[in-house]
Amino acid sequence: MRLHPSFPRPSAAMADKARSLLERALGPSKVLTSPEACLAYAGDESDQEPVAPDAVVLASSAEDIAKAMRAASEAEVPIVPRAGGSGKSGGCVPVAGGVVIATLGMNGILEISREEQVAVVQPGVILADLHAAVEAEGMFFPPDPNSLKMCAIGGNIAENAAGPRAFKYGSTRDYVLGLEVVLIDGTRLRTGKRTVKGVTGYDVTSLLVGSEGTLAVTTEATLRLIPNPGAVMTLMALFPDVYASGRAVSAMIAAGVRPRCIELLDEGTLDAVRARGVAVDARARAMLILEVDGAPADCEAQAERLGEVCAVDAIDILVAQDAAQRDRLWEARRQLSPATRAMARYKLSEDVVVPRDRIPALLEETRAIEAETGIRMITYGHAGDGNLHVNLLWNDAAMAPLVERSLHRLFRAVVSMRGTLTGEHGVGTSKADFLGLEQQPELIELQKQIKRVFDPKGLLNPHKIFPRRQLEAAPSVVDGRAVALHGAC
Ligand code: MLT
Ligand code: ZN
């Protein structure tokens, strides 16, 4: 477990005031206050220690959310929005207690329009349900985080979630046309548009997408849909080592081939796939899962081109023969996060992004860090857009300082390659202290000013994204981290 700072909670009197204001505004049936009930809203899927809130609001409408925001503002306690709770960076963890607004009950798909190719949804819609509903109408909503059976669209919007198909189709932000949100004082606001085109005013919608629940709470989203791309063909390219697979990715980008997914799995993760019942040639030490879509003839042509590029280094290239084989492969891929968690007592999953031609360099860096610190690192992810999940695995809690050292070195390397700390999971609490490695102090300050405009008292999802003061001021367990945090990258 990494050690995250703890933050002061509301006093007992403030928490009591918040609970009674909430109960008065919403009625007791929508407000959970017992410690046991609150515990279910304490954590997410990251390494951030769970922290129980003082109360939970089970929102069933935008008006409920507005009432909750007003009550929390009046009591001056933190308020933290939560959708599916599947986040990977601590985004919905109420680290300073206060009130959690649970939006999972707001799970209506309000409209799917073929004529306009839009869907209007509430924040609690589970992504897989949205996919099914949209596909039943012959359309397509591309964002596909691997937690799609449990994550909800409100969280996807908060984190600007992506997934394997982002390589061809982009991330959640590319599909959000407009939002209805509630501000900290309870004001309900519509941003954006329903039309495909439109440049009126600042692009507040884009600012809100990916703001990690720190600026406003989403109550409704208007999403852009696209026509269903048609046939799909899935290939597995097997390589003798991970560097060869990384080189193949660069070659594909350079050749201009555009599959919808290019997923890389290194040796450690391949073992996890094998353990999930997918037979993979024992000689393979790395794999690329490649998927193309379009008209059948188009798929054939793209697959052939991919095969040619991979053939330089690949041991074998296989095409999934039917939907069952394809589903088995994707199920194994989508389960990698829990499967790798089972490989050690402690796991940390990063989601760094590097320019695609630096993927082999990043993989070499992980080997070097592993050799220096003894913290095992296995890597898989969305290599097509340079977004790799470097997973740190360890068994002994006493190794936490070495984990910090590994992370620090990894992030420095990524930034020096002109990469970025997070491609889809968000900064949250997990990477907050490393933000200064990538962003200059003036940019961080500008974002803090934006936060203050939306939330002058700092009540909405506090202590996320921005470096926490305690760690900035204190010397770090990692040699040199304090220097690096102030811009020595
Ligand atoms: C994934 O791609 O599987 C998810 O982003 C989760 C992760 O492994 O970190
Ligand atoms: Zn991912």
mmCIF file of C-alpha atoms in Angstrom, residues 73-427:
data_model
loop_
_atom_site.group_PDB
_atom_site.id
_atom_site.type_symbol
_atom_site.label_atom_id
_atom_site.label_comp_id
_atom_site.label_asym_id
_atom_site.label_seq_id
_atom_site.Cartn_x
_atom_site.Cartn_y
_atom_site.Cartn_z
ATOM 1 C CA SER A 73 -22.445 24.375 0.960
ATOM 2 C CA GLU A 74 -24.432 25.667 3.889
ATOM 3 C CA ALA A 75 -22.810 23.198 6.284
ATOM 4 C CA GLU A 76 -19.425 23.876 4.658
ATOM 5 C CA VAL A 77 -18.553 20.202 4.306
ATOM 6 C CA PRO A 78 -16.930 18.472 1.314
ATOM 7 C CA ILE A 79 -19.207 16.986 -1.303
ATOM 8 C CA VAL A 80 -17.998 14.252 -3.651
ATOM 9 C CA PRO A 81 -19.847 12.917 -6.707
ATOM 10 C CA ARG A 82 -19.763 9.187 -7.400
ATOM 11 C CA ALA A 83 -21.109 7.125 -10.286
ATOM 12 C CA GLY A 84 -19.940 3.501 -10.772
ATOM 13 C CA GLY A 85 -17.062 3.734 -8.266
ATOM 14 C CA SER A 86 -14.733 1.925 -10.687
ATOM 15 C CA GLY A 87 -12.191 4.757 -10.987
ATOM 16 C CA LYS A 88 -8.470 4.062 -10.894
ATOM 17 C CA SER A 89 -7.122 7.271 -9.401
ATOM 18 C CA GLY A 90 -9.090 7.915 -6.211
ATOM 19 C CA GLY A 91 -11.383 10.425 -7.961
ATOM 20 C CA CYS A 92 -14.556 9.546 -6.064
ATOM 21 C CA VAL A 93 -12.954 8.757 -2.696
ATOM 22 C CA PRO A 94 -14.189 11.259 -0.088
ATOM 23 C CA VAL A 95 -10.703 11.755 1.336
ATOM 24 C CA ALA A 96 -11.854 14.501 3.714
ATOM 25 C CA GLY A 97 -15.188 12.927 4.612
ATOM 26 C CA GLY A 98 -18.336 14.949 4.014
ATOM 27 C CA VAL A 99 -21.155 13.979 1.680
ATOM 28 C CA VAL A 100 -21.067 11.557 -1.243
ATOM 29 C CA ILE A 101 -23.654 12.102 -3.966
ATOM 30 C CA ALA A 102 -24.386 8.662 -5.419
ATOM 31 C CA THR A 103 -25.739 9.029 -8.952
ATOM 32 C CA LEU A 104 -26.020 5.355 -9.876
ATOM 33 C CA GLY A 105 -29.795 5.511 -9.340
ATOM 34 C CA MET A 106 -30.082 8.100 -12.120
ATOM 35 C CA ASN A 107 -29.725 5.503 -14.832
ATOM 36 C CA GLY A 108 -32.182 6.579 -17.489
ATOM 37 C CA ILE A 109 -31.396 6.545 -21.186
ATOM 38 C CA LEU A 110 -33.697 9.449 -21.958
ATOM 39 C CA GLU A 111 -33.382 9.478 -25.732
ATOM 40 C CA ILE A 112 -31.622 7.765 -28.598
ATOM 41 C CA SER A 113 -32.163 9.597 -31.876
ATOM 42 C CA ARG A 114 -31.205 7.982 -35.178
ATOM 43 C CA GLU A 115 -32.071 11.137 -37.089
ATOM 44 C CA GLU A 116 -29.717 13.266 -35.034
ATOM 45 C CA GLN A 117 -27.298 10.526 -33.963
ATOM 46 C CA VAL A 118 -27.402 11.582 -30.327
ATOM 47 C CA ALA A 119 -28.210 9.949 -27.027
ATOM 48 C CA VAL A 120 -29.345 11.805 -23.923
ATOM 49 C CA VAL A 121 -28.463 9.971 -20.733
ATOM 50 C CA GLN A 122 -28.365 10.319 -16.987
ATOM 51 C CA PRO A 123 -25.035 9.888 -15.162
ATOM 52 C CA GLY A 124 -25.781 6.484 -13.622
ATOM 53 C CA VAL A 125 -26.181 4.612 -16.925
ATOM 54 C CA ILE A 126 -23.806 1.647 -17.017
ATOM 55 C CA LEU A 127 -21.655 1.942 -20.123
ATOM 56 C CA ALA A 128 -22.340 -1.616 -21.353
ATOM 57 C CA ASP A 129 -26.087 -0.881 -21.168
ATOM 58 C CA LEU A 130 -25.603 2.259 -23.235
ATOM 59 C CA HIS A 131 -23.570 0.308 -25.808
ATOM 60 C CA ALA A 132 -26.315 -2.323 -26.082
ATOM 61 C CA ALA A 133 -29.111 0.231 -26.425
ATOM 62 C CA VAL A 134 -27.251 2.284 -29.027
ATOM 63 C CA GLU A 135 -26.147 -0.767 -31.030
ATOM 64 C CA ALA A 136 -29.715 -2.077 -31.058
ATOM 65 C CA GLU A 137 -30.550 1.097 -33.005
ATOM 66 C CA GLY A 138 -27.727 0.481 -35.497
ATOM 67 C CA MET A 139 -25.420 3.126 -34.043
ATOM 68 C CA PHE A 140 -22.179 3.132 -32.109
ATOM 69 C CA PHE A 141 -20.781 4.837 -29.000
ATOM 70 C CA PRO A 142 -17.046 4.071 -29.202
ATOM 71 C CA PRO A 143 -15.555 4.807 -25.734
ATOM 72 C CA ASP A 144 -14.950 1.407 -24.124
ATOM 73 C CA PRO A 145 -13.038 1.451 -20.836
ATOM 74 C CA ASN A 146 -12.411 -2.146 -19.835
ATOM 75 C CA SER A 147 -14.612 -1.752 -16.778
ATOM 76 C CA LEU A 148 -17.560 -1.154 -19.113
ATOM 77 C CA LYS A 149 -19.797 -3.638 -17.331
ATOM 78 C CA MET A 150 -19.547 -1.699 -14.068
ATOM 79 C CA CYS A 151 -18.509 1.876 -14.876
ATOM 80 C CA ALA A 152 -21.155 4.538 -15.402
ATOM 81 C CA ILE A 153 -21.236 7.366 -17.891
ATOM 82 C CA GLY A 154 -21.059 10.065 -15.176
ATOM 83 C CA GLY A 155 -17.675 8.716 -14.080
ATOM 84 C CA ASN A 156 -16.544 8.297 -17.689
ATOM 85 C CA ILE A 157 -17.296 11.979 -18.251
ATOM 86 C CA ALA A 158 -15.610 13.046 -15.018
ATOM 87 C CA GLU A 159 -12.414 11.198 -15.934
ATOM 88 C CA ASN A 160 -12.585 11.545 -19.728
ATOM 89 C CA ALA A 161 -12.341 7.760 -19.858
ATOM 90 C CA ALA A 162 -11.104 5.969 -22.941
ATOM 91 C CA GLY A 163 -10.271 2.312 -23.660
ATOM 92 C CA PRO A 164 -8.925 0.147 -26.494
ATOM 93 C CA ARG A 165 -11.011 1.745 -29.245
ATOM 94 C CA ALA A 166 -9.729 5.243 -28.447
ATOM 95 C CA PHE A 167 -6.887 4.721 -30.915
ATOM 96 C CA LYS A 168 -9.263 5.093 -33.840
ATOM 97 C CA TYR A 169 -12.238 6.811 -32.274
ATOM 98 C CA GLY A 170 -10.977 9.047 -29.474
ATOM 99 C CA SER A 171 -11.965 9.415 -25.815
ATOM 100 C CA THR A 172 -15.210 10.262 -24.022
ATOM 101 C CA ARG A 173 -14.692 14.018 -24.498
ATOM 102 C CA ASP A 174 -14.922 13.560 -28.262
ATOM 103 C CA TYR A 175 -18.491 12.309 -27.844
ATOM 104 C CA VAL A 176 -19.924 14.765 -25.314
ATOM 105 C CA LEU A 177 -21.893 17.475 -27.069
ATOM 106 C CA GLY A 178 -23.517 19.013 -24.045
ATOM 107 C CA LEU A 179 -24.042 18.616 -20.329
ATOM 108 C CA GLU A 180 -26.499 19.536 -17.661
ATOM 109 C CA VAL A 181 -24.644 20.077 -14.405
ATOM 110 C CA VAL A 182 -25.180 21.409 -10.919
ATOM 111 C CA LEU A 183 -22.756 23.914 -9.446
ATOM 112 C CA ILE A 184 -21.685 23.978 -5.811
ATOM 113 C CA ASP A 185 -24.333 26.588 -4.892
ATOM 114 C CA GLY A 186 -27.105 24.455 -6.410
ATOM 115 C CA THR A 187 -27.347 26.360 -9.709
ATOM 116 C CA ARG A 188 -28.408 24.119 -12.602
ATOM 117 C CA LEU A 189 -26.557 24.862 -15.806
ATOM 118 C CA ARG A 190 -26.736 23.633 -19.397
ATOM 119 C CA THR A 191 -23.509 23.716 -21.361
ATOM 120 C CA GLY A 192 -22.679 22.884 -24.958
ATOM 121 C CA LYS A 193 -25.154 21.995 -27.627
ATOM 122 C CA ARG A 194 -27.130 19.266 -29.324
ATOM 123 C CA THR A 195 -25.872 20.070 -32.796
ATOM 124 C CA VAL A 196 -22.743 18.474 -34.210
ATOM 125 C CA LYS A 197 -21.277 21.885 -35.004
ATOM 126 C CA GLY A 198 -21.224 24.958 -32.768
ATOM 127 C CA VAL A 199 -18.645 27.428 -31.452
ATOM 128 C CA THR A 200 -20.679 29.716 -29.224
ATOM 129 C CA GLY A 201 -18.632 31.032 -26.314
ATOM 130 C CA TYR A 202 -16.006 29.181 -24.350
ATOM 131 C CA ASP A 203 -16.049 25.392 -24.592
ATOM 132 C CA VAL A 204 -17.196 24.852 -21.017
ATOM 133 C CA THR A 205 -18.369 21.319 -21.825
ATOM 134 C CA SER A 206 -14.845 20.259 -22.734
ATOM 135 C CA LEU A 207 -13.511 21.861 -19.571
ATOM 136 C CA LEU A 208 -15.996 19.923 -17.453
ATOM 137 C CA VAL A 209 -15.246 16.598 -19.147
ATOM 138 C CA GLY A 210 -12.151 15.275 -17.397
ATOM 139 C CA SER A 211 -12.391 17.756 -14.514
ATOM 140 C CA GLU A 212 -12.644 14.767 -12.167
ATOM 141 C CA GLY A 213 -15.758 15.973 -10.363
ATOM 142 C CA THR A 214 -13.974 19.042 -9.025
ATOM 143 C CA LEU A 215 -15.970 21.734 -10.874
ATOM 144 C CA ALA A 216 -19.588 20.557 -11.137
ATOM 145 C CA VAL A 217 -21.763 17.439 -10.903
ATOM 146 C CA THR A 218 -23.188 16.008 -14.126
ATOM 147 C CA THR A 219 -26.916 15.332 -14.119
ATOM 148 C CA GLU A 220 -27.459 14.716 -17.838
ATOM 149 C CA ALA A 221 -25.293 14.334 -20.940
ATOM 150 C CA THR A 222 -26.017 14.696 -24.631
ATOM 151 C CA LEU A 223 -23.729 12.290 -26.447
ATOM 152 C CA ARG A 224 -22.689 12.110 -30.068
ATOM 153 C CA LEU A 225 -23.228 8.739 -31.721
ATOM 154 C CA ILE A 226 -21.774 7.485 -34.978
ATOM 155 C CA PRO A 227 -23.008 4.912 -37.486
ATOM 156 C CA ASN A 228 -22.169 1.324 -36.618
ATOM 157 C CA PRO A 229 -18.861 0.645 -38.380
ATOM 158 C CA GLY A 230 -19.966 -2.789 -39.641
ATOM 159 C CA ALA A 231 -17.810 -5.885 -39.616
ATOM 160 C CA VAL A 232 -15.051 -6.466 -37.060
ATOM 161 C CA MET A 233 -11.960 -8.643 -37.372
ATOM 162 C CA THR A 234 -9.627 -9.422 -34.478
ATOM 163 C CA LEU A 235 -6.019 -10.574 -34.805
ATOM 164 C CA MET A 236 -3.393 -11.728 -32.349
ATOM 165 C CA ALA A 237 0.239 -11.129 -33.279
ATOM 166 C CA LEU A 238 2.726 -13.062 -31.139
ATOM 167 C CA PHE A 239 6.265 -11.841 -30.576
ATOM 168 C CA PRO A 240 9.454 -13.296 -29.107
ATOM 169 C CA ASP A 241 9.869 -10.259 -26.830
ATOM 170 C CA VAL A 242 8.076 -7.105 -25.840
ATOM 171 C CA TYR A 243 10.504 -4.802 -27.645
ATOM 172 C CA ALA A 244 9.661 -6.478 -30.950
ATOM 173 C CA SER A 245 5.966 -5.858 -30.291
ATOM 174 C CA GLY A 246 6.744 -2.202 -29.477
ATOM 175 C CA ARG A 247 8.645 -1.839 -32.732
ATOM 176 C CA ALA A 248 5.704 -3.315 -34.619
ATOM 177 C CA VAL A 249 3.411 -0.678 -33.109
ATOM 178 C CA SER A 250 5.711 2.122 -34.308
ATOM 179 C CA ALA A 251 5.873 0.503 -37.748
ATOM 180 C CA MET A 252 2.060 0.377 -37.946
ATOM 181 C CA ILE A 253 1.755 4.051 -37.059
ATOM 182 C CA ALA A 254 4.454 4.960 -39.572
ATOM 183 C CA ALA A 255 2.726 2.870 -42.261
ATOM 184 C CA GLY A 256 -0.531 4.774 -41.648
ATOM 185 C CA VAL A 257 -2.629 1.671 -40.885
ATOM 186 C CA ARG A 258 -5.509 2.512 -38.607
ATOM 187 C CA PRO A 259 -6.981 -0.475 -36.794
ATOM 188 C CA ARG A 260 -9.495 0.418 -34.114
ATOM 189 C CA CYS A 261 -7.375 -1.178 -31.383
ATOM 190 C CA ILE A 262 -3.707 -1.910 -30.901
ATOM 191 C CA GLU A 263 -3.345 -3.518 -27.474
ATOM 192 C CA LEU A 264 0.042 -4.639 -26.194
ATOM 193 C CA LEU A 265 0.549 -7.370 -23.580
ATOM 194 C CA ASP A 266 3.979 -8.130 -22.154
ATOM 195 C CA GLU A 267 5.160 -11.478 -20.844
ATOM 196 C CA GLY A 268 3.763 -11.102 -17.319
ATOM 197 C CA THR A 269 0.318 -10.139 -18.568
ATOM 198 C CA LEU A 270 0.367 -12.877 -21.210
ATOM 199 C CA ASP A 271 0.701 -15.342 -18.358
ATOM 200 C CA ALA A 272 -2.399 -13.826 -16.787
ATOM 201 C CA VAL A 273 -4.248 -14.262 -20.115
ATOM 202 C CA ARG A 274 -3.126 -17.884 -20.320
ATOM 203 C CA ALA A 275 -4.375 -18.383 -16.775
ATOM 204 C CA ARG A 276 -7.795 -17.148 -17.981
ATOM 205 C CA GLY A 277 -8.037 -20.080 -20.398
ATOM 206 C CA VAL A 278 -6.841 -18.451 -23.623
ATOM 207 C CA ALA A 279 -4.364 -20.790 -25.320
ATOM 208 C CA VAL A 280 -1.292 -18.808 -26.367
ATOM 209 C CA ASP A 281 1.774 -20.313 -28.042
ATOM 210 C CA ALA A 282 4.346 -21.027 -25.312
ATOM 211 C CA ARG A 283 7.077 -19.334 -27.371
ATOM 212 C CA ALA A 284 5.289 -15.987 -27.243
ATOM 213 C CA ARG A 285 6.664 -13.432 -24.804
ATOM 214 C CA ALA A 286 4.462 -10.576 -25.983
ATOM 215 C CA MET A 287 1.255 -10.124 -27.911
ATOM 216 C CA LEU A 288 -0.539 -7.441 -29.842
ATOM 217 C CA ILE A 289 -4.307 -7.640 -30.066
ATOM 218 C CA LEU A 290 -5.286 -5.854 -33.243
ATOM 219 C CA GLU A 291 -8.830 -5.134 -34.296
ATOM 220 C CA VAL A 292 -10.105 -3.612 -37.502
ATOM 221 C CA ASP A 293 -13.618 -2.613 -38.494
ATOM 222 C CA GLY A 294 -15.534 -1.482 -41.566
ATOM 223 C CA ALA A 295 -16.932 -3.199 -44.638
ATOM 224 C CA PRO A 296 -15.862 -6.886 -44.791
ATOM 225 C CA ALA A 297 -13.553 -6.328 -47.767
ATOM 226 C CA ASP A 298 -12.019 -3.360 -45.992
ATOM 227 C CA CYS A 299 -11.386 -5.463 -42.894
ATOM 228 C CA GLU A 300 -9.622 -8.101 -45.005
ATOM 229 C CA ALA A 301 -7.410 -5.473 -46.607
ATOM 230 C CA GLN A 302 -6.525 -3.826 -43.292
ATOM 231 C CA ALA A 303 -5.800 -7.183 -41.676
ATOM 232 C CA GLU A 304 -3.510 -8.119 -44.538
ATOM 233 C CA ARG A 305 -1.597 -4.853 -44.194
ATOM 234 C CA LEU A 306 -1.254 -5.342 -40.429
ATOM 235 C CA GLY A 307 -0.026 -8.873 -41.021
ATOM 236 C CA GLU A 308 2.667 -7.587 -43.371
ATOM 237 C CA VAL A 309 3.888 -5.016 -40.865
ATOM 238 C CA CYS A 310 3.941 -7.507 -37.967
ATOM 239 C CA ALA A 311 5.551 -10.269 -40.028
ATOM 240 C CA VAL A 312 8.968 -8.598 -39.691
ATOM 241 C CA ASP A 313 9.330 -9.791 -36.078
ATOM 242 C CA ALA A 314 6.252 -11.859 -35.222
ATOM 243 C CA ILE A 315 6.367 -15.558 -34.358
ATOM 244 C CA ASP A 316 2.801 -15.976 -35.539
ATOM 245 C CA ILE A 317 -0.276 -13.985 -36.500
ATOM 246 C CA LEU A 318 -3.673 -15.483 -35.798
ATOM 247 C CA VAL A 319 -7.145 -14.327 -36.725
ATOM 248 C CA ALA A 320 -10.025 -14.977 -34.319
ATOM 249 C CA GLN A 321 -12.157 -17.503 -36.162
ATOM 250 C CA ASP A 322 -15.543 -16.685 -34.727
ATOM 251 C CA ALA A 323 -17.340 -14.424 -32.299
ATOM 252 C CA ALA A 324 -16.803 -16.871 -29.421
ATOM 253 C CA GLN A 325 -13.030 -16.873 -29.897
ATOM 254 C CA ARG A 326 -13.021 -13.112 -30.185
ATOM 255 C CA ASP A 327 -15.136 -12.692 -27.050
ATOM 256 C CA ARG A 328 -12.870 -15.047 -25.101
ATOM 257 C CA LEU A 329 -9.823 -13.037 -26.050
ATOM 258 C CA TRP A 330 -11.429 -9.702 -25.156
ATOM 259 C CA GLU A 331 -12.854 -11.057 -21.935
ATOM 260 C CA ALA A 332 -9.331 -12.119 -20.930
ATOM 261 C CA ARG A 333 -8.010 -8.683 -21.912
ATOM 262 C CA ARG A 334 -10.776 -6.851 -20.080
ATOM 263 C CA GLN A 335 -10.094 -8.904 -16.977
ATOM 264 C CA LEU A 336 -6.402 -8.062 -16.890
ATOM 265 C CA SER A 337 -6.823 -5.450 -14.210
ATOM 266 C CA PRO A 338 -8.293 -7.887 -11.605
ATOM 267 C CA ALA A 339 -6.134 -10.743 -12.929
ATOM 268 C CA THR A 340 -2.895 -8.818 -12.397
ATOM 269 C CA ARG A 341 -4.142 -7.661 -9.004
ATOM 270 C CA ALA A 342 -4.199 -11.323 -7.997
ATOM 271 C CA MET A 343 -0.507 -11.650 -8.879
ATOM 272 C CA ALA A 344 0.778 -9.889 -5.759
ATOM 273 C CA ARG A 345 -0.403 -8.566 -2.440
ATOM 274 C CA TYR A 346 -0.145 -4.958 -3.592
ATOM 275 C CA LYS A 347 -0.646 -3.540 -7.048
ATOM 276 C CA LEU A 348 -0.550 -0.096 -8.539
ATOM 277 C CA SER A 349 -1.716 0.468 -12.106
ATOM 278 C CA GLU A 350 -0.400 3.511 -13.909
ATOM 279 C CA ASP A 351 -1.628 4.789 -17.245
ATOM 280 C CA VAL A 352 1.207 6.827 -18.690
ATOM 281 C CA VAL A 353 1.310 7.911 -22.316
ATOM 282 C CA VAL A 354 4.405 8.294 -24.464
ATOM 283 C CA PRO A 355 4.859 9.144 -28.137
ATOM 284 C CA ARG A 356 4.429 5.853 -29.989
ATOM 285 C CA ASP A 357 8.017 5.780 -31.217
ATOM 286 C CA ARG A 358 9.151 5.831 -27.565
ATOM 287 C CA ILE A 359 7.245 2.704 -26.518
ATOM 288 C CA PRO A 360 10.359 0.488 -26.729
ATOM 289 C CA ALA A 361 12.274 3.101 -24.685
ATOM 290 C CA LEU A 362 9.523 3.128 -22.050
ATOM 291 C CA LEU A 363 9.577 -0.654 -21.833
ATOM 292 C CA GLU A 364 13.355 -0.594 -21.392
ATOM 293 C CA GLU A 365 12.964 2.016 -18.674
ATOM 294 C CA THR A 366 10.556 -0.233 -16.757
ATOM 295 C CA ARG A 367 13.141 -3.034 -16.869
ATOM 296 C CA ALA A 368 15.813 -0.649 -15.561
ATOM 297 C CA ILE A 369 13.554 0.585 -12.747
ATOM 298 C CA GLU A 370 12.673 -2.983 -11.815
ATOM 299 C CA ALA A 371 16.377 -3.844 -11.641
ATOM 300 C CA GLU A 372 17.096 -0.806 -9.463
ATOM 301 C CA THR A 373 14.224 -1.041 -6.995
ATOM 302 C CA GLY A 374 13.176 -4.693 -7.029
ATOM 303 C CA ILE A 375 9.541 -3.680 -7.600
ATOM 304 C CA ARG A 376 8.106 -5.915 -10.329
ATOM 305 C CA MET A 377 6.662 -4.035 -13.292
ATOM 306 C CA ILE A 378 4.421 -5.576 -15.906
ATOM 307 C CA THR A 379 2.974 -3.638 -18.781
ATOM 308 C CA TYR A 380 -0.054 -3.844 -21.020
ATOM 309 C CA GLY A 381 -2.405 -1.422 -22.625
ATOM 310 C CA HIS A 382 -3.425 0.763 -25.442
ATOM 311 C CA ALA A 383 -0.169 0.900 -27.363
ATOM 312 C CA GLY A 384 -1.843 2.374 -30.437
ATOM 313 C CA ASP A 385 -2.145 5.693 -28.672
ATOM 314 C CA GLY A 386 0.979 5.223 -26.577
ATOM 315 C CA ASN A 387 -1.108 4.719 -23.416
ATOM 316 C CA LEU A 388 0.406 1.906 -21.374
ATOM 317 C CA HIS A 389 -0.655 0.507 -18.027
ATOM 318 C CA VAL A 390 2.559 -0.044 -16.152
ATOM 319 C CA ASN A 391 1.599 -2.178 -13.167
ATOM 320 C CA LEU A 392 3.767 -2.194 -10.067
ATOM 321 C CA LEU A 393 3.490 -5.392 -8.034
ATOM 322 C CA TRP A 394 4.919 -6.057 -4.594
ATOM 323 C CA ASN A 395 4.214 -8.191 -1.558
ATOM 324 C CA ASP A 396 5.879 -6.471 1.361
ATOM 325 C CA ALA A 397 4.353 -3.282 2.791
ATOM 326 C CA ALA A 398 7.840 -2.204 3.841
ATOM 327 C CA MET A 399 8.674 -1.755 0.146
ATOM 328 C CA ALA A 400 6.428 1.335 -0.099
ATOM 329 C CA PRO A 401 9.383 3.793 -0.346
ATOM 330 C CA LEU A 402 10.759 1.734 -3.243
ATOM 331 C CA VAL A 403 7.373 1.957 -4.929
ATOM 332 C CA GLU A 404 7.536 5.740 -4.586
ATOM 333 C CA ARG A 405 11.038 5.706 -6.039
ATOM 334 C CA SER A 406 9.888 3.532 -8.951
ATOM 335 C CA LEU A 407 6.918 5.763 -9.663
ATOM 336 C CA HIS A 408 8.996 8.867 -9.480
ATOM 337 C CA ARG A 409 11.538 7.490 -11.893
ATOM 338 C CA LEU A 410 8.833 6.220 -14.235
ATOM 339 C CA PHE A 411 7.056 9.574 -14.342
ATOM 340 C CA ARG A 412 10.275 11.493 -14.877
ATOM 341 C CA ALA A 413 11.169 9.211 -17.773
ATOM 342 C CA VAL A 414 7.703 9.606 -19.306
ATOM 343 C CA VAL A 415 7.843 13.391 -19.063
ATOM 344 C CA SER A 416 11.363 13.466 -20.483
ATOM 345 C CA MET A 417 10.020 11.478 -23.467
ATOM 346 C CA ARG A 418 7.400 14.236 -23.914
ATOM 347 C CA GLY A 419 4.715 11.935 -22.621
ATOM 348 C CA THR A 420 2.010 12.535 -20.042
ATOM 349 C CA LEU A 421 1.227 11.077 -16.627
ATOM 350 C CA THR A 422 -2.284 9.863 -17.345
ATOM 351 C CA GLY A 423 -4.092 8.942 -20.539
ATOM 352 C CA GLU A 424 -7.485 7.883 -19.196
ATOM 353 C CA HIS A 425 -7.570 7.263 -15.435
ATOM 354 C CA GLY A 426 -7.155 10.865 -14.283
ATOM 355 C CA VAL A 427 -4.856 12.435 -11.717
#
